[in-house]
mmCIF file of C-alpha atoms and ligand atoms in Angstrom:
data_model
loop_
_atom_site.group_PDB
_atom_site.id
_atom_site.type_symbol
_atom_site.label_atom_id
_atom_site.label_comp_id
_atom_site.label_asym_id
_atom_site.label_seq_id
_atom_site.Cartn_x
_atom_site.Cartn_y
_atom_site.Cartn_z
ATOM 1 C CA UNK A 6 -66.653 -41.488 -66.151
ATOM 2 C CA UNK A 7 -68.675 -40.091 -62.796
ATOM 3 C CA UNK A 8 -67.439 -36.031 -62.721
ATOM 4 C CA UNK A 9 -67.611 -34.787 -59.182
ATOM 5 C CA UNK A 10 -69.038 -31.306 -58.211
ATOM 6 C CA UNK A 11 -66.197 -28.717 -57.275
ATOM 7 C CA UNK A 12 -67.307 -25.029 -56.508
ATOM 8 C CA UNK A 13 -65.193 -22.080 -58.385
ATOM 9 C CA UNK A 14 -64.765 -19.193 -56.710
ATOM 10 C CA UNK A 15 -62.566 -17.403 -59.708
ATOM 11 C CA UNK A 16 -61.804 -14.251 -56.973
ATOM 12 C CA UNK A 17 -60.192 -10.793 -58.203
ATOM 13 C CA UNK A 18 -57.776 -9.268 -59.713
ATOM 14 C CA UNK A 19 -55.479 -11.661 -61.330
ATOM 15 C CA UNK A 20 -58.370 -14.528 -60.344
ATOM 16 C CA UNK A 21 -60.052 -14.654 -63.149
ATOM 17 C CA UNK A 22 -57.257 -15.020 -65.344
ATOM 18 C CA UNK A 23 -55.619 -17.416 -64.046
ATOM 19 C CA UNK A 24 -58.676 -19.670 -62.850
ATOM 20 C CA UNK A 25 -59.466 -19.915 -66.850
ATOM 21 C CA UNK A 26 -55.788 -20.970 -67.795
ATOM 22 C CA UNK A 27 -55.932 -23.529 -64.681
ATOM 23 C CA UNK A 28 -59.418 -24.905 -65.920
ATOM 24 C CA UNK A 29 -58.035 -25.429 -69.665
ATOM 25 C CA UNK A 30 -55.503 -27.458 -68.201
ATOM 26 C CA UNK A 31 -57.714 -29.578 -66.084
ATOM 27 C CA UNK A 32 -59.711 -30.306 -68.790
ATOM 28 C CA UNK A 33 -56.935 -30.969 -71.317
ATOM 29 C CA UNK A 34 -56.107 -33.676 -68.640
ATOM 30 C CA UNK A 35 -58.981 -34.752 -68.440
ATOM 31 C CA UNK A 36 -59.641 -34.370 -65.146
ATOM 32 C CA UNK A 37 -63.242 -35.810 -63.764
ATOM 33 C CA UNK A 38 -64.555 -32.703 -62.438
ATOM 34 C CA UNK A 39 -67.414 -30.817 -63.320
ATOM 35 C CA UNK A 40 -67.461 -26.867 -61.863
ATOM 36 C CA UNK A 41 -70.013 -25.023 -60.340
ATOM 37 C CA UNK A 42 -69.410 -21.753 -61.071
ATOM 38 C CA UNK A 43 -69.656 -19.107 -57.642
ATOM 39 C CA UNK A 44 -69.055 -15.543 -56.714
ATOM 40 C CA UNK A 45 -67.397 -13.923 -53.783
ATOM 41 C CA UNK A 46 -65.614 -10.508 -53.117
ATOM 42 C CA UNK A 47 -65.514 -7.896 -55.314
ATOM 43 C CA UNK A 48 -67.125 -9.678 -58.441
ATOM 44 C CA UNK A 49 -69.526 -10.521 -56.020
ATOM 45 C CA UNK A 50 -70.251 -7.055 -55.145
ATOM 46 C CA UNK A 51 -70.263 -5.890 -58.924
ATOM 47 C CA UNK A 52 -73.048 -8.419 -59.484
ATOM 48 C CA UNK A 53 -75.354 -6.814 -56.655
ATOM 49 C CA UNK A 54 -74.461 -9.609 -54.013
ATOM 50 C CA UNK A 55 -73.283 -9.831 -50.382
ATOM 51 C CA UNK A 56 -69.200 -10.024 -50.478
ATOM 52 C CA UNK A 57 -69.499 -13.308 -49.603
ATOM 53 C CA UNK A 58 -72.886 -14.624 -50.699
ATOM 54 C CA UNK A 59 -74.744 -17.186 -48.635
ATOM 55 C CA UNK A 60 -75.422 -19.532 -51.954
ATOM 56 C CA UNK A 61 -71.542 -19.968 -52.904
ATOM 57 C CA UNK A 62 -71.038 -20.842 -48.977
ATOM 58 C CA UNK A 63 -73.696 -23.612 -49.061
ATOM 59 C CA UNK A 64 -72.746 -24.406 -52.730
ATOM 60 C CA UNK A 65 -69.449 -25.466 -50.826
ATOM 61 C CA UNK A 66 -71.140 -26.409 -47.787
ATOM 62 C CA UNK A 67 -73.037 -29.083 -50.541
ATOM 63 C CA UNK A 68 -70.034 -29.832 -52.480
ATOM 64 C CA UNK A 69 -67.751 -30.208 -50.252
ATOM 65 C CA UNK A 70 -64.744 -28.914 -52.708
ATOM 66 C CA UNK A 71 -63.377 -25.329 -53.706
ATOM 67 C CA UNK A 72 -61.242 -24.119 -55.809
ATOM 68 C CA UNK A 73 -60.811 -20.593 -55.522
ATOM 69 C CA UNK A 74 -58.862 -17.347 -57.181
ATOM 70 C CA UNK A 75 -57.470 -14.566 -54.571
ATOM 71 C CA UNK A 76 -60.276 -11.790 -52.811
ATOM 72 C CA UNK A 77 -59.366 -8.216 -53.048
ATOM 73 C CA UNK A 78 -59.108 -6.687 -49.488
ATOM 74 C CA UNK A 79 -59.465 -3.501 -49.064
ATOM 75 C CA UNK A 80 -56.744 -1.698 -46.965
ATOM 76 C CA UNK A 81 -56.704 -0.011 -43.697
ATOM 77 C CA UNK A 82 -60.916 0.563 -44.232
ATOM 78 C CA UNK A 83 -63.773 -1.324 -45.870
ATOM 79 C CA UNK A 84 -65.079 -4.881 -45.656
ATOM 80 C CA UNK A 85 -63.939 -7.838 -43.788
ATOM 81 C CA UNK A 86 -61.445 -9.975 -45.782
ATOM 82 C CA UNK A 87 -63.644 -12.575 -47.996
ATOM 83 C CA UNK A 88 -60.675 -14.946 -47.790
ATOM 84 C CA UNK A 89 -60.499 -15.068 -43.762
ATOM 85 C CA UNK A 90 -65.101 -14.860 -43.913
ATOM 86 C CA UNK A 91 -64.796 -18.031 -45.973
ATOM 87 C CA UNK A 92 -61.967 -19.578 -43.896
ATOM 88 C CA UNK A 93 -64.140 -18.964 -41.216
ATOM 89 C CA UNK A 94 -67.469 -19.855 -41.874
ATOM 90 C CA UNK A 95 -66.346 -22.688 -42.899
ATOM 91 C CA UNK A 96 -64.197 -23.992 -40.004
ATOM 92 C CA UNK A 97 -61.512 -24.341 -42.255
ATOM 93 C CA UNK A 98 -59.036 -24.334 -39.561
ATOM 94 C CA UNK A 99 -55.754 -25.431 -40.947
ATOM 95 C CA UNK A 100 -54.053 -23.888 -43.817
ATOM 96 C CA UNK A 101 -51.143 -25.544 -45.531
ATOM 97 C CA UNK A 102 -48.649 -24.766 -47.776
ATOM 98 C CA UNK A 103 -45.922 -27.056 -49.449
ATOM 99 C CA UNK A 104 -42.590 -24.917 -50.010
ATOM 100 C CA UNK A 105 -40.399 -26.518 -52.129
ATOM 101 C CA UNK A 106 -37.945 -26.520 -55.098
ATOM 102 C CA UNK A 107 -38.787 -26.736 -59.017
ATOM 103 C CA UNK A 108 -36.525 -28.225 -61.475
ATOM 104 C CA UNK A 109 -36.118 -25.226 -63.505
ATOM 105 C CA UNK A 110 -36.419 -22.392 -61.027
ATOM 106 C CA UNK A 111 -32.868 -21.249 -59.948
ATOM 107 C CA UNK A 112 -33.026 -19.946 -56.243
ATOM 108 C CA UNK A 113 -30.591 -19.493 -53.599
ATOM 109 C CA UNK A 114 -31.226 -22.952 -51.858
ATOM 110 C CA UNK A 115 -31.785 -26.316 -53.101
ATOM 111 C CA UNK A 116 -33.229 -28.955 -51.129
ATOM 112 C CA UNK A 117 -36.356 -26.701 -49.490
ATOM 113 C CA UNK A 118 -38.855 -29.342 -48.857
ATOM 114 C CA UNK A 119 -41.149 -27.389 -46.317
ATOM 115 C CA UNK A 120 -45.155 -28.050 -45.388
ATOM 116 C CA UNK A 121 -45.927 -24.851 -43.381
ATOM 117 C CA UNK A 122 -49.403 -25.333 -41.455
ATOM 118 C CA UNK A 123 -51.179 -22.155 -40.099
ATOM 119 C CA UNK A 124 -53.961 -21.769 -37.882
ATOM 120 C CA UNK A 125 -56.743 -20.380 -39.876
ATOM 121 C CA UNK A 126 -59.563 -18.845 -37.520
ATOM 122 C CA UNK A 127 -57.988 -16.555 -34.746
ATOM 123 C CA UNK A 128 -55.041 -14.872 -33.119
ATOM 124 C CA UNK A 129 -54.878 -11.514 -34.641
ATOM 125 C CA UNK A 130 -57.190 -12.186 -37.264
ATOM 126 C CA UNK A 131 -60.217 -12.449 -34.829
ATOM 127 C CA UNK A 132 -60.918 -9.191 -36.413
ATOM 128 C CA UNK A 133 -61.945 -7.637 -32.915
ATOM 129 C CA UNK A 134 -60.282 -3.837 -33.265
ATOM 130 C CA UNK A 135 -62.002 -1.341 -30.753
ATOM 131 C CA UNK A 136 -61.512 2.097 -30.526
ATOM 132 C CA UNK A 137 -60.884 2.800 -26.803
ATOM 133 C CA UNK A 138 -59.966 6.377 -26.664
ATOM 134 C CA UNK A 139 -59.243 9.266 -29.018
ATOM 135 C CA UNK A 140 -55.673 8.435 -28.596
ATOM 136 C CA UNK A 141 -56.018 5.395 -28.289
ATOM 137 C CA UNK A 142 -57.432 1.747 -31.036
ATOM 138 C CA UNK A 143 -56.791 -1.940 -29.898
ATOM 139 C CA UNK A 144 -56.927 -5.209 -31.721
ATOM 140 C CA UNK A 145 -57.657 -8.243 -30.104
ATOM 141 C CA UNK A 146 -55.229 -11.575 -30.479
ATOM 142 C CA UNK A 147 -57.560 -14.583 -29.708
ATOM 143 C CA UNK A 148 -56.151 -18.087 -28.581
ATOM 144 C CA UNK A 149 -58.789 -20.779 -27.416
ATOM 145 C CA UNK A 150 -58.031 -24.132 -26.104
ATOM 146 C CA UNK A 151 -60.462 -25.407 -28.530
ATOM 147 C CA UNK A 152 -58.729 -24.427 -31.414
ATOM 148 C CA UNK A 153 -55.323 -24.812 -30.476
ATOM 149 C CA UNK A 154 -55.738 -28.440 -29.673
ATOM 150 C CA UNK A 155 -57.725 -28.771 -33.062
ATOM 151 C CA UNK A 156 -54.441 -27.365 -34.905
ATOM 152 C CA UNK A 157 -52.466 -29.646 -33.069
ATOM 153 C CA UNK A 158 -53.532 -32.573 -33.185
ATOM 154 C CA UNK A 159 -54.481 -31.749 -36.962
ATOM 155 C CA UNK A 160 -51.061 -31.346 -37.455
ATOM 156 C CA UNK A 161 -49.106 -34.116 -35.882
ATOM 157 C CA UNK A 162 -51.707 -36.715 -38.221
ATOM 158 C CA UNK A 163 -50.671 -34.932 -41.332
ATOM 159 C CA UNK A 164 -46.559 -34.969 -40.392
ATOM 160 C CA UNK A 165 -47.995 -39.139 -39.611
ATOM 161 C CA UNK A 166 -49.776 -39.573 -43.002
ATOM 162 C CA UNK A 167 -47.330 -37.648 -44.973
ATOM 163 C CA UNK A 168 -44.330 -39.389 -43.560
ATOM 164 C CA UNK A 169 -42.726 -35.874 -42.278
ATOM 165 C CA UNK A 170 -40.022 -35.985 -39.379
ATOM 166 C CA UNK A 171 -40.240 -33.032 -37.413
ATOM 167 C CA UNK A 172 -42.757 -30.318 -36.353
ATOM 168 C CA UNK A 173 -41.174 -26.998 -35.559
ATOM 169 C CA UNK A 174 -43.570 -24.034 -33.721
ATOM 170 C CA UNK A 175 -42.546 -20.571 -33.912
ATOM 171 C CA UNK A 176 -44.196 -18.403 -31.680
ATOM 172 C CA UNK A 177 -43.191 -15.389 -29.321
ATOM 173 C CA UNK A 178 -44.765 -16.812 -26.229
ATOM 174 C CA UNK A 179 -41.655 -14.928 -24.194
ATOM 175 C CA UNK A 180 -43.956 -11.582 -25.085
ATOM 176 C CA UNK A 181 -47.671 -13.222 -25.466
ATOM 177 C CA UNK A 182 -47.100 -15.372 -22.723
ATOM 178 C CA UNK A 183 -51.006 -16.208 -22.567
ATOM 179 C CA UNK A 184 -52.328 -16.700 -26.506
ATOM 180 C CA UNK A 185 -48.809 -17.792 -27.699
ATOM 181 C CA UNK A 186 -48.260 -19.666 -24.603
ATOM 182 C CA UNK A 187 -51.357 -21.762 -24.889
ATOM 183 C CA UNK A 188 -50.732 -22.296 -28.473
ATOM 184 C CA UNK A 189 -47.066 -23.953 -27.265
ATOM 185 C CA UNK A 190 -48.725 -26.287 -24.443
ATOM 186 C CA UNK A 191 -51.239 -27.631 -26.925
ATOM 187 C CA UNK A 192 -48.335 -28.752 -29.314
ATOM 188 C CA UNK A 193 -46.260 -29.712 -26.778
ATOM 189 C CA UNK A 194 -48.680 -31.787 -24.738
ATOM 190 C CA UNK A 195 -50.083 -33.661 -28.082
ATOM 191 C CA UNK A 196 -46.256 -34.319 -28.844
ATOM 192 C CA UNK A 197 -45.761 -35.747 -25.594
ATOM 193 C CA UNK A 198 -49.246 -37.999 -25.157
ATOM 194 C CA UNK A 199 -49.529 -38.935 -28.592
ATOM 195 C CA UNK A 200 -47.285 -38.550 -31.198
ATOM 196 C CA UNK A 201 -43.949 -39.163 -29.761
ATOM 197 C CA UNK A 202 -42.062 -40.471 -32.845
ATOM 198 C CA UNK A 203 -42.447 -37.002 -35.022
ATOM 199 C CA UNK A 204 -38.951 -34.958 -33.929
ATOM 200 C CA UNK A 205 -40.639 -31.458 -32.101
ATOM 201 C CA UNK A 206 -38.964 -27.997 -31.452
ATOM 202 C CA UNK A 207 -39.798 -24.751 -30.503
ATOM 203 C CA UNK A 208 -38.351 -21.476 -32.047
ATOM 204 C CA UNK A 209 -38.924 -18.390 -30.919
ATOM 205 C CA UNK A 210 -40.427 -16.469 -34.381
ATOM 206 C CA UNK A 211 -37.637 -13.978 -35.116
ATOM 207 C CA UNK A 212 -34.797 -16.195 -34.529
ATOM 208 C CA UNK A 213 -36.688 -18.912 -36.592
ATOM 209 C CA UNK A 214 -37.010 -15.778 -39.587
ATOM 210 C CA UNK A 215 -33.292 -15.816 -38.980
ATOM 211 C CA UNK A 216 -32.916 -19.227 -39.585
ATOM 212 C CA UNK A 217 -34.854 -20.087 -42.628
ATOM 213 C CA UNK A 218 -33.137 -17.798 -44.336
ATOM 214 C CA UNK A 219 -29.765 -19.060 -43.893
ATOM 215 C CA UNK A 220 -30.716 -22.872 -44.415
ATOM 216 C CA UNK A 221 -34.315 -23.621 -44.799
ATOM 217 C CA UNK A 222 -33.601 -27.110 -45.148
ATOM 218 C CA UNK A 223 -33.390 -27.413 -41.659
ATOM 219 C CA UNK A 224 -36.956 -27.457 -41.191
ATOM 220 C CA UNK A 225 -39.520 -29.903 -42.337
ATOM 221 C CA UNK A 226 -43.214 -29.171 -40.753
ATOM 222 C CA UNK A 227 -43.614 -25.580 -39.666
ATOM 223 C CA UNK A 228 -46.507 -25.179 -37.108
ATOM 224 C CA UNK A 229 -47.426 -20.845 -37.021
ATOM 225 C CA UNK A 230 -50.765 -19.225 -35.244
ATOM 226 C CA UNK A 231 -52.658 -17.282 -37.837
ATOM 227 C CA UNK A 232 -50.807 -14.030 -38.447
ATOM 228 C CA UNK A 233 -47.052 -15.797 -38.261
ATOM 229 C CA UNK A 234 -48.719 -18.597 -40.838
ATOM 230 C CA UNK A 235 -49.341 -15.635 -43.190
ATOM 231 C CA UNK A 236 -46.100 -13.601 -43.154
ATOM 232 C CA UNK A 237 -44.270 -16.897 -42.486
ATOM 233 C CA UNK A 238 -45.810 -18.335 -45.933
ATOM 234 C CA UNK A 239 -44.753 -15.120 -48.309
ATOM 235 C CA UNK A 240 -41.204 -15.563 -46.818
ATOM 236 C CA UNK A 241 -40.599 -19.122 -47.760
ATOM 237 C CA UNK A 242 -42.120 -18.300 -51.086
ATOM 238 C CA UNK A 243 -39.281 -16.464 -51.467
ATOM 239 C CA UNK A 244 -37.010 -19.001 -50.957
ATOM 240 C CA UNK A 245 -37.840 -21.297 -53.887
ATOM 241 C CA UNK A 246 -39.021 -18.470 -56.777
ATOM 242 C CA UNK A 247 -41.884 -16.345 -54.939
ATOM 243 C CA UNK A 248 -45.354 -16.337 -55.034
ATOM 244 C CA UNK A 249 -46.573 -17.812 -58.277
ATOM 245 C CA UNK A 250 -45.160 -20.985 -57.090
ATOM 246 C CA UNK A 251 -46.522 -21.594 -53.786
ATOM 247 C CA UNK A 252 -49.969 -23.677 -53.611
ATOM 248 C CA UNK A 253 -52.486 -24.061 -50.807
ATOM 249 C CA UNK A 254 -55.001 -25.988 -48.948
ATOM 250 C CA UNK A 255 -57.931 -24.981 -46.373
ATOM 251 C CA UNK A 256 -58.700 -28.126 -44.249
ATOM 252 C CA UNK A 257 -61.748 -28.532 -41.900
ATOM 253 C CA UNK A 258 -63.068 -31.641 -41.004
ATOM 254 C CA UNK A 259 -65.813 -32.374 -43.951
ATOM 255 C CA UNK A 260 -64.955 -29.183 -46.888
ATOM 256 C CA UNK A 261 -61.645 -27.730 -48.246
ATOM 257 C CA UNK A 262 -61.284 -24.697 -50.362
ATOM 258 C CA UNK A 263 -58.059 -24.589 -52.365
ATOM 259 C CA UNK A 264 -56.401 -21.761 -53.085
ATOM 260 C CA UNK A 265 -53.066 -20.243 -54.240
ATOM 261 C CA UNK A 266 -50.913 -17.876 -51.284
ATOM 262 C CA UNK A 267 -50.986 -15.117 -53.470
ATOM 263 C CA UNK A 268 -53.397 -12.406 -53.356
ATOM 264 C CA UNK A 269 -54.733 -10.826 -56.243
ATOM 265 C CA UNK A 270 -52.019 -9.082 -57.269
ATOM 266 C CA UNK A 271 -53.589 -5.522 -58.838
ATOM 267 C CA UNK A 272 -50.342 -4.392 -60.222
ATOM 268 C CA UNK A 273 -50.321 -7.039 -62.877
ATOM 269 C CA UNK A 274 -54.247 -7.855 -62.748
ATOM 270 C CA UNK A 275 -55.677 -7.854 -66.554
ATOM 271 C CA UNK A 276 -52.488 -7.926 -68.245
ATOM 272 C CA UNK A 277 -52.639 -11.111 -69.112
ATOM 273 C CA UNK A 278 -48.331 -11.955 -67.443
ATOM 274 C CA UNK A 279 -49.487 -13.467 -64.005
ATOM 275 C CA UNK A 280 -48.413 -17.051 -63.350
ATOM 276 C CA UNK A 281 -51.048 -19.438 -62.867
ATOM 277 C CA UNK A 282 -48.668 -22.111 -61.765
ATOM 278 C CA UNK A 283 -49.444 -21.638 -58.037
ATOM 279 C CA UNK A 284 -53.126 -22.221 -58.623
ATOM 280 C CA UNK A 285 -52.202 -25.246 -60.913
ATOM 281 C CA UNK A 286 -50.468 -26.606 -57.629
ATOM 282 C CA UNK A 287 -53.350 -25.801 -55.234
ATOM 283 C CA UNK A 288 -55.497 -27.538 -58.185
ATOM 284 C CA UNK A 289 -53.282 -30.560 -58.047
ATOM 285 C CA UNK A 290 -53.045 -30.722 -54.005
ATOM 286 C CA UNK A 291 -57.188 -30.425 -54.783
ATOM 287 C CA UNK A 292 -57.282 -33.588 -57.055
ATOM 288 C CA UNK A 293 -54.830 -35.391 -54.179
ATOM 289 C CA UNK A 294 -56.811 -34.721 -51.241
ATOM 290 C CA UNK A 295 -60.542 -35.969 -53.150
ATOM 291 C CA UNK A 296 -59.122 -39.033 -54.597
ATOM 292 C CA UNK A 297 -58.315 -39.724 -50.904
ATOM 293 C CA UNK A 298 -61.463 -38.541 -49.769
ATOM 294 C CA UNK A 299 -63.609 -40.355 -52.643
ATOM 295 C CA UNK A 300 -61.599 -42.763 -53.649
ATOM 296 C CA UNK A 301 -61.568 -41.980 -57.087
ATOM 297 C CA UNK A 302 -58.101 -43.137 -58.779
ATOM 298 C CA UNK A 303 -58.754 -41.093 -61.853
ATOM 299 C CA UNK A 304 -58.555 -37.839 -59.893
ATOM 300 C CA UNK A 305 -55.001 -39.274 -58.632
ATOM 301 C CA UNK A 306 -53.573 -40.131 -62.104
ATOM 302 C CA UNK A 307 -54.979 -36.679 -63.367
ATOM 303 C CA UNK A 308 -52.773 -34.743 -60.946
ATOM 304 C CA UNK A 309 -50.042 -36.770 -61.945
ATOM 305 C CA UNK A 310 -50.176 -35.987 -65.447
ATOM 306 C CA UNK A 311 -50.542 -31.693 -64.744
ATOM 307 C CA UNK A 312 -47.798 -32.300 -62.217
ATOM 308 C CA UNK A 313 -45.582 -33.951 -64.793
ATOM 309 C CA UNK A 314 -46.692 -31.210 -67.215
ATOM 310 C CA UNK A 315 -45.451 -28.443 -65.429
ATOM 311 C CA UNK A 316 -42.253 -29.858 -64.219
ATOM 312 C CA UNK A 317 -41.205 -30.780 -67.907
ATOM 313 C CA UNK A 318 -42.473 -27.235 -69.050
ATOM 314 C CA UNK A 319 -40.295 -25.390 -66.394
ATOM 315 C CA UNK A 320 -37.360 -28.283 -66.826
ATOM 316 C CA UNK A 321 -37.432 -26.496 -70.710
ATOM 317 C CA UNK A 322 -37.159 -22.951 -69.260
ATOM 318 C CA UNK A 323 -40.908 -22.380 -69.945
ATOM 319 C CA UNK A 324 -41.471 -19.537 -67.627
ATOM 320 C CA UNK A 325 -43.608 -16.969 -66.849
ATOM 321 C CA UNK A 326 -41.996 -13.418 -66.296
ATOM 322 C CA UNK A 327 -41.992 -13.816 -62.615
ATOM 323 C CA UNK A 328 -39.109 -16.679 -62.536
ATOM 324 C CA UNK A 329 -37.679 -14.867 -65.205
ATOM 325 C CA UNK A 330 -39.285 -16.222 -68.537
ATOM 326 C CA UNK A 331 -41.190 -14.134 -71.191
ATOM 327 C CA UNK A 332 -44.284 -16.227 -71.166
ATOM 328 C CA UNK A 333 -47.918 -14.725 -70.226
ATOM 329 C CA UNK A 334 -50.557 -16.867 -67.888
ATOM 330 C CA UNK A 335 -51.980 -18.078 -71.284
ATOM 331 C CA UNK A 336 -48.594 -19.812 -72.966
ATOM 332 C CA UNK A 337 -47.948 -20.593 -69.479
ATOM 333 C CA UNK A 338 -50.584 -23.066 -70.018
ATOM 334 C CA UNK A 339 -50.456 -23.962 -73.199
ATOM 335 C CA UNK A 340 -46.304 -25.410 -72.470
ATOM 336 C CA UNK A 341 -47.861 -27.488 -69.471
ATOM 337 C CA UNK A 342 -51.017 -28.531 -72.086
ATOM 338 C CA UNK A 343 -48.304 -29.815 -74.480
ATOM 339 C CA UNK A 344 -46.246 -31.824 -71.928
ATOM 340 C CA UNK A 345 -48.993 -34.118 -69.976
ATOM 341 C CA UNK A 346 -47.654 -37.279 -71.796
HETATM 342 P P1 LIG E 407 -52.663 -10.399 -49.804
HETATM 343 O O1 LIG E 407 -52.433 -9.270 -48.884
HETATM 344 O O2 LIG E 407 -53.955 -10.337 -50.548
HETATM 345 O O3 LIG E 407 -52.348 -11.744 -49.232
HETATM 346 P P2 LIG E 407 -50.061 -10.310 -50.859
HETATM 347 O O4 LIG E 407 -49.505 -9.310 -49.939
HETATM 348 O O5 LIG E 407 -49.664 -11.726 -50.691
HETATM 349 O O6 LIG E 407 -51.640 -10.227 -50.969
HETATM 350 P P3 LIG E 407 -50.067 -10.351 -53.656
HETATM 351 O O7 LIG E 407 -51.106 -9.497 -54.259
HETATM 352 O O8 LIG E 407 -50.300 -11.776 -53.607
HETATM 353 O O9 LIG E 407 -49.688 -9.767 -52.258
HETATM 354 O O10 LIG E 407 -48.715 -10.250 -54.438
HETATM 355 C C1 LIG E 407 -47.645 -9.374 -54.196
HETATM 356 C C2 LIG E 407 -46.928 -9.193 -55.524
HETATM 357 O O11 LIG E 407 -46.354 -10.432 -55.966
HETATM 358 C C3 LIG E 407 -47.903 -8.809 -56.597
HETATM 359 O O12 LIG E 407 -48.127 -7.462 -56.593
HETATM 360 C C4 LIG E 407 -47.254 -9.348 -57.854
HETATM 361 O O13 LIG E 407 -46.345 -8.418 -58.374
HETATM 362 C C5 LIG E 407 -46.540 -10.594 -57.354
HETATM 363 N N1 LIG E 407 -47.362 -11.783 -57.625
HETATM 364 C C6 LIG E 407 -48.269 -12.357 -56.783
HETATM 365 N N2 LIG E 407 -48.852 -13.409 -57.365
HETATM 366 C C7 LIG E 407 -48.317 -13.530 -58.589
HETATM 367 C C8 LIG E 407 -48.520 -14.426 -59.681
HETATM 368 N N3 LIG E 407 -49.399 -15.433 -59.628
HETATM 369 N N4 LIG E 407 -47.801 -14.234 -60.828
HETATM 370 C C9 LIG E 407 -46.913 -13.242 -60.893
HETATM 371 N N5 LIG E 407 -46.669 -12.362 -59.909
HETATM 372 C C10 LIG E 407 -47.362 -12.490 -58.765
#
């Protein structure tokens, strides 16, 4: 059987950990893949590289496909954040994230079946902060029409392709009548012109907060600029059991890097509890999105078998500590090993 390349970027914190428990099962499953092992962030650093070394981006420029394990940031000082570099770099402009339900995983609201899709190389994280005065430090939100079409119109084909009804845009172009507002006309005008069939609605951000939380399964596509992607995504983890469940995809137009929307978690890095379901997903989304790319049917019925795995280990209350089981990163694995029929 023909493996195909896929970069692994195993990340910090609780990265490595649960990068080796997600590569046991992909193997178990026998997944056609063969990894090519890369560095980035603070591993990278250890090692005596750049943060984000130029040979992992062209090993993904090359291969085309990344998995990869959370970056450490450092806070309020230090370097740039490898995750939004790599996002970057890359022109990996669309992040998504599927928030829904498990069978198994008892949360407030059944029925949340929501694709939220974030712009992934401006607004606020353009990462231009100046210092204007003593008094006195600025940050720069960035909107350009180039990239807010490209979201867009990216967006509206995957609600097509994916069979989704509606788009919804939060945004607070009442305030940021400029960035937000240009953000709007771009989804609005591609609604309009070209995909008139997908339901669209605007929602100003903080009444659409409001709303989620009292009945997210009201929404189908959520469309968010960069910054309300990323606070957006944490709060609908929430919603169906937090953030070792939620997967996710970087999209450009040739390379994808998959990763989970955790971080890297330092509080429970090394321990050996974290839950490496939520890279499992992005690892599944990953084996989705190259047997459409390659056409390789193998990679499909692969991610069918680790998907059926992990529902029928969570279906028999197999559960890491997070969704209130007993089980560490490590048995995690092993239940989903012993359940991909
Ligand atoms: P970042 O700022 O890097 O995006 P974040 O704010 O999303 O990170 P995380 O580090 O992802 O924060 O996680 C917040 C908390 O959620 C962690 O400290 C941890 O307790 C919990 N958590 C995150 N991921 C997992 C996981 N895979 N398994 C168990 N608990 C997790």
């Amino acid at each position: 059987m023909k493996k195909h390349p896929v970069v692994l970027i195993p990340g910090d914190g609780i990265g490595p950990e649960v990068t080796v428990a997600v590569q046991r099962v992909l193997a178990e499953a026998g997944a056609p893949i063969e990894w090519v092992p890369c560095r980035a962030g603070l591993a990278a650093l250890e090692a005596g590289q750049d943060v984000l070394p130029q040979e992992t981006l062209d090993a993904i420029e090359r291969h085309r496909f990344a998995l990869k394990g959370p970056c450490t940031t450092p806070v309020g000082e230090g370097f740039t954040s490898v995750n939004v570099q790599l996002r970057k770099r890359l022109t990996l402009y669309a992040a998504v994230r599927p928030v829904r339900n498990l069978a198994g995983v008892q949360t407030r609201f059944d029925g949340v079946d929501l694709v939220i899709i974030r712009e992934n190389t401006e607004g606020l994280y353009s990462g231009v902060e100046n210092q204007v005065t003593d008094d006195v430090v600025m940050s720069m939100k960035v909107a350009t029409q180039t990239a807010v079409n490209r979201i867009a119109h990216w967006s509206f084909r995957f609600a097509t392709r994916r069979r989704r009804r509606k788009i919804t845009v939060f945004h607070k172009a009442n305030i940021m009548k400029m960035t937000d507002g240009l953000f709007l006309r771009a989804a609005r005008k591609v609604h309009q012109y070209e995909y008139p069939n997908i339901e669209y609605q605007e929602m100003i951000i903080d009444a659409g907060c409001m709303k989620l939380v009292q009945d997210p399964t009201q929404f189908d596509v959520l469309l968010l600029e960069n910054l309300y992607g990323d606070v957006v995504s944490d709060l609908c983890a929430g919603l169906v059991g937090g953030l070792g469940v939620v997967p996710g995809a970087n999209y450009g137009d040739r390379h994808a890097v998959f990763e989970a929307v955790h971080g890297s978690a330092p509080d429970i890095a090394g321990k050996g509890v974290a839950n490496p379901l939520a890279l499992l997903m992005s690892a599944v989304m990953m084996l989705n999105h190259m047997a459409d790319e390659l056409g390789d049917d193998g990679l499909l019925q692969c991610a069918e078998r680790i998907k059926g795995g992990y529902n029928r280990a969570l279906q028999d209350g197999e559960k890491t500590r997070d969704l209130g089981g007993t089980l560490g990163t490590e048995a995690f694995a092993d239940a989903v090993i012993s359940r991909l029929g």
